[in-house]
PDB file of C-alpha atoms and ligand atoms in Angstrom:
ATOM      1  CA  UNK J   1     -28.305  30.900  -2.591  1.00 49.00           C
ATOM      2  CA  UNK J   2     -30.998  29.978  -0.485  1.00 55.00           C
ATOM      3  CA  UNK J   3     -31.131  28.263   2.609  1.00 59.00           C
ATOM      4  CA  UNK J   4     -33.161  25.457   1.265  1.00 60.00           C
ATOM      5  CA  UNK J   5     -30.591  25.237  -1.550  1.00 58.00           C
ATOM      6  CA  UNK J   6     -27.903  25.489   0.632  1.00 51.00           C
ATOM      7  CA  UNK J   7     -28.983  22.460   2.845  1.00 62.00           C
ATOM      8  CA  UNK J   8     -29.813  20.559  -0.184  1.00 56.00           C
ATOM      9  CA  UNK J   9     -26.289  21.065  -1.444  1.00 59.00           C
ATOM     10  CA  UNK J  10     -24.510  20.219   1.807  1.00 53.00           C
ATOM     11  CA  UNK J  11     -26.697  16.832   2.503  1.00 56.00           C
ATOM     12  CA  UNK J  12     -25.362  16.088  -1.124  1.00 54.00           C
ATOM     13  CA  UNK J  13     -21.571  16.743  -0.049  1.00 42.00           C
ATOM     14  CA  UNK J  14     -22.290  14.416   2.908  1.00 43.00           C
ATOM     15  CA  UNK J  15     -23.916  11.788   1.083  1.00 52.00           C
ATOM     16  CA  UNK J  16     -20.962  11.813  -1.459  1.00 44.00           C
ATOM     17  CA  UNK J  17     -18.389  11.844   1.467  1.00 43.00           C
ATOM     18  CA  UNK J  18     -20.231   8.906   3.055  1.00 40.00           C
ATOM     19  CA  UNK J  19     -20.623   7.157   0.066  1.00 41.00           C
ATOM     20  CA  UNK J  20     -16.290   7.635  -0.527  1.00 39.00           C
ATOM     21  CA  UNK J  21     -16.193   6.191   2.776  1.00 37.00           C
ATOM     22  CA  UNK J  22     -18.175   3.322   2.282  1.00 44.00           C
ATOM     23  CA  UNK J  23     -16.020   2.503  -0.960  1.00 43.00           C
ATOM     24  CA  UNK J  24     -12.538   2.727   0.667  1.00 42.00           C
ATOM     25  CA  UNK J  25     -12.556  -0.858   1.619  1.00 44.00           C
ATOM     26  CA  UNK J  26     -13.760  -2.152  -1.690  1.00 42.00           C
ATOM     27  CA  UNK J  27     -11.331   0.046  -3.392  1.00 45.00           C
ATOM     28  CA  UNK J  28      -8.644  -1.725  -1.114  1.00 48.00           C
ATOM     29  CA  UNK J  29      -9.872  -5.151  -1.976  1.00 47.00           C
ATOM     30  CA  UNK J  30      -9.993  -4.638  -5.993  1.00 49.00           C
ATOM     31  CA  UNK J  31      -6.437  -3.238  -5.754  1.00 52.00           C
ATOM     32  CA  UNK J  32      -5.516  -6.091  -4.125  1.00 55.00           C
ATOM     33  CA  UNK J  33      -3.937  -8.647  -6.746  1.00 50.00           C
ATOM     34  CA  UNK J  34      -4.536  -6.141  -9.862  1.00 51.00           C
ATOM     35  CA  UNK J  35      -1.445  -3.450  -8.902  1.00 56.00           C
ATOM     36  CA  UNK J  36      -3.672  -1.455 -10.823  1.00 55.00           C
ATOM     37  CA  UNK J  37      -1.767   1.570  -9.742  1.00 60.00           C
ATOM     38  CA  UNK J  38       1.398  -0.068  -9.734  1.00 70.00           C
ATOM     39  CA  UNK J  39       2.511   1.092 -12.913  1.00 72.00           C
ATOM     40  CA  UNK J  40       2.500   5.193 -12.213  1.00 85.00           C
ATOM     41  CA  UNK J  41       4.034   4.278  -8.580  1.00 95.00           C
ATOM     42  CA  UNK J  42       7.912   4.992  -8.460  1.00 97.00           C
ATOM     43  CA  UNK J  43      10.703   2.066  -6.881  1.00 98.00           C
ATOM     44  CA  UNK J  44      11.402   3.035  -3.048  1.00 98.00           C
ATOM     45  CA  UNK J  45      14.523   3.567  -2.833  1.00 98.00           C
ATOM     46  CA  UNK J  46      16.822   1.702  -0.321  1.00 98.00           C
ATOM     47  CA  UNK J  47      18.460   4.911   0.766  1.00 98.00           C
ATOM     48  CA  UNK J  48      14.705   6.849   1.286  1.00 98.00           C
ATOM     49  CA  UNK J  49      14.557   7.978   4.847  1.00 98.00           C
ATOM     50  CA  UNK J  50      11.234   5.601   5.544  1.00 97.00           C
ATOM     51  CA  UNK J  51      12.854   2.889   3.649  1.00 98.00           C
ATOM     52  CA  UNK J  52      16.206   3.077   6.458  1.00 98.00           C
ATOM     53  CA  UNK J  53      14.000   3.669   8.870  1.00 98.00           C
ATOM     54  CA  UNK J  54      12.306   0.451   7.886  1.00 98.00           C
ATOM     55  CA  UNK J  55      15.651  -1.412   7.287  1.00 98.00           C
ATOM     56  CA  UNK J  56      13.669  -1.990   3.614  1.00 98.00           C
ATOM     57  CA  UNK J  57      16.087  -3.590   1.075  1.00 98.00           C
ATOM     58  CA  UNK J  58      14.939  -5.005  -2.715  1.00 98.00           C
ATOM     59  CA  UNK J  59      16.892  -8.433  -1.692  1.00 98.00           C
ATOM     60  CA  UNK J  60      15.605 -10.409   1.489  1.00 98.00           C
ATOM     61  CA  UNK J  61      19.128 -12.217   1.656  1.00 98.00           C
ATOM     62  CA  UNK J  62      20.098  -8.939   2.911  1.00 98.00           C
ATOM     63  CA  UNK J  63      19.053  -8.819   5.625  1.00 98.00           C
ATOM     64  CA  UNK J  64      19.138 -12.346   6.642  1.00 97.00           C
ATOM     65  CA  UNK J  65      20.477 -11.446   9.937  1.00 97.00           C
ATOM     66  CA  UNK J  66      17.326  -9.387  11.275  1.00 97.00           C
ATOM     67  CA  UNK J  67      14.362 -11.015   9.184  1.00 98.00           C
ATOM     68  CA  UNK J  68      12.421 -14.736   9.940  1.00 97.00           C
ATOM     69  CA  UNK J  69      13.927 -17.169   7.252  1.00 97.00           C
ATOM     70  CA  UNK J  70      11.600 -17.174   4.335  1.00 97.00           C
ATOM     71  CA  UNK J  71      10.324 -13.852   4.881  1.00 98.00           C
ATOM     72  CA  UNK J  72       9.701 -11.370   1.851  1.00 98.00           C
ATOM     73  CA  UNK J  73       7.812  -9.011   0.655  1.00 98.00           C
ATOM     74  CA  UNK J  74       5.612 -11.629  -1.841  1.00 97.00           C
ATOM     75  CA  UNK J  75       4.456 -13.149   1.519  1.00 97.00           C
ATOM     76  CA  UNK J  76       4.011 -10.550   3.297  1.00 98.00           C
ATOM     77  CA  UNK J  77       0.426  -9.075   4.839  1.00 98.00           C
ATOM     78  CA  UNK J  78       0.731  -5.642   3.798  1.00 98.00           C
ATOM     79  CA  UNK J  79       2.375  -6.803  -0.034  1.00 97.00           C
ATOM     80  CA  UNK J  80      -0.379  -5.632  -2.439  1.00 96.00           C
ATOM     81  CA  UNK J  81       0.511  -7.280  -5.526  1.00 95.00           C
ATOM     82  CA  UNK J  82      -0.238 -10.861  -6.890  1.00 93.00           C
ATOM     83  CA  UNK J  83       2.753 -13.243  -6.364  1.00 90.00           C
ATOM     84  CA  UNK J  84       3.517 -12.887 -10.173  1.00 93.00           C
ATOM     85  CA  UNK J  85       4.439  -9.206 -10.080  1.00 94.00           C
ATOM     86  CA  UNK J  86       7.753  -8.359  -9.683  1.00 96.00           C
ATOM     87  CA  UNK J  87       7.500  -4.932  -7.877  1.00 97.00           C
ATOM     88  CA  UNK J  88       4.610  -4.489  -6.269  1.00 96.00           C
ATOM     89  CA  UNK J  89       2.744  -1.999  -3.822  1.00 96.00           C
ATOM     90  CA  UNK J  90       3.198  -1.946   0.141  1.00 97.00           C
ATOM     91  CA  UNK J  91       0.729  -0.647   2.649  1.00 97.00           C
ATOM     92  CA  UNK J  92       3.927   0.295   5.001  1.00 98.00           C
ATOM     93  CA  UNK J  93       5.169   2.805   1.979  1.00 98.00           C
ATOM     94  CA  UNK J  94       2.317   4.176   0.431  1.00 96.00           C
ATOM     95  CA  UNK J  95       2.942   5.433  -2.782  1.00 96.00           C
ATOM     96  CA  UNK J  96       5.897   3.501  -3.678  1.00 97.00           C
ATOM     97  CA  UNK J  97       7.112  -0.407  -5.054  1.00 98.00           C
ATOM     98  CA  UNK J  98       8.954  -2.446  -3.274  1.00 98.00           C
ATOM     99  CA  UNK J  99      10.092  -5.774  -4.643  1.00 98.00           C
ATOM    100  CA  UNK J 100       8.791  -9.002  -4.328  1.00 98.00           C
ATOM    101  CA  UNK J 101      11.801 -10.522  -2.555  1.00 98.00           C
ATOM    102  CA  UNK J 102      12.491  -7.837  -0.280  1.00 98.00           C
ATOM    103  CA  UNK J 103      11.912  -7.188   2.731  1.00 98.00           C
ATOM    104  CA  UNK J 104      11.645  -4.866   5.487  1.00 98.00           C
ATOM    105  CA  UNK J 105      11.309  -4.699   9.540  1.00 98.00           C
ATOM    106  CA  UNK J 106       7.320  -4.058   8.883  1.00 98.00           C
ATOM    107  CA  UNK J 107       6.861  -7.924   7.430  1.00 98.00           C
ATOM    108  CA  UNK J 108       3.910  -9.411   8.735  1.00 98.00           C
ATOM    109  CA  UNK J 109       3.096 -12.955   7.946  1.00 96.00           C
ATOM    110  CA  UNK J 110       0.167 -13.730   6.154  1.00 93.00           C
ATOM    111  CA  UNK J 111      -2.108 -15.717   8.394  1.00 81.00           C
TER     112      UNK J 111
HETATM  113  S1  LIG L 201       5.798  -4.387   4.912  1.00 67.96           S
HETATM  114 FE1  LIG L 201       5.970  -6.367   3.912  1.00 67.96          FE
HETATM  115  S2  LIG L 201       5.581  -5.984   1.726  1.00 67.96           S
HETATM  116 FE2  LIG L 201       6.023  -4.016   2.701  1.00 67.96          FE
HETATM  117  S3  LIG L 201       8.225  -3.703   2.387  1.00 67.96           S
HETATM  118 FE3  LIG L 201       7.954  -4.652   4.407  1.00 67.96          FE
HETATM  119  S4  LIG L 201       8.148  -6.870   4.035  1.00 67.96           S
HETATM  120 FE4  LIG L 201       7.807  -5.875   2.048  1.00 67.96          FE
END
C-alpha cells in the first residue's frame, strides 16, 4: 500500500467514524417511541446486581416507601418506550426491559 492510498483510506475511516457520531443522536431519537430493539432485549431481573443496586422492581407499589407518588417507569425521563408498551427500554440499564410500572431510584421526571 501506498502512502497516498494509505491516507486516502484512513480520511475514509474518519469520515465514517464522524459520520457514526453525527448519527448517534438521531439514532436515539428514532428509538425513542418505536422500542425497535425492544424485542431481542432480555427482562432485567429484580435480583441483577445493577437492578439492587438501583432498588429497580417491575411493580412501583413496591417501593412506595422510597419513590415520589406517581412515579414509574412509563413517566419516567430515561423510559424509552411509548406509553403503550408494556416492557420497555431504560437508558439507566442499557441492554435490558424494565416494565412500564416499575420503578427504580434512577426515576427522573419528565419535564
Ligand atoms: S430510570 Fe426510570 S425508566 Fe429506568 S428503571 Fe428507573 S424509573 Fe424505570
Amino acid at each position: 500500500m501506498t502512502d497516498n492510498n494509505f491516507s486516502h483510506d484512513r480520511r475514509r475511516l474518519l469520515r465514517g467514524a464522524l459520520l457514526g457520531i453525527a448519527a448517534a443522536p438521531l439514532a436515539y431519537v428514532s428509538l425513542r417511541g418505536s422500542n425497535a430493539m425492544a424485542e431481542d432485549m432480555p427482562i432485567l431481573e429484580e435480583d441483577d446486581p445493577q437492578a439492587i443496586a438501583l432498588n429497580y422492581v417491575h411493580d412501583a407499589t413496591d417501593k412506595d416507601d422510597m419513590r415520589s407518588e406517581g412515579a414509574i417507569c412509563g413517566n419516567c425521563r430515561l423510559w424509552l418506550a411509548d406509553d403503550e408498551t408494556e416492557w420497555g427500554g431504560c437508558t439507566a440499564f442499557p441492554g435490558k426491559l424494565v416494565n412500564i410500572d416499575g420503578w427504580c431510584s434512577a426515576w427522573v421526571a419528565t419535564s
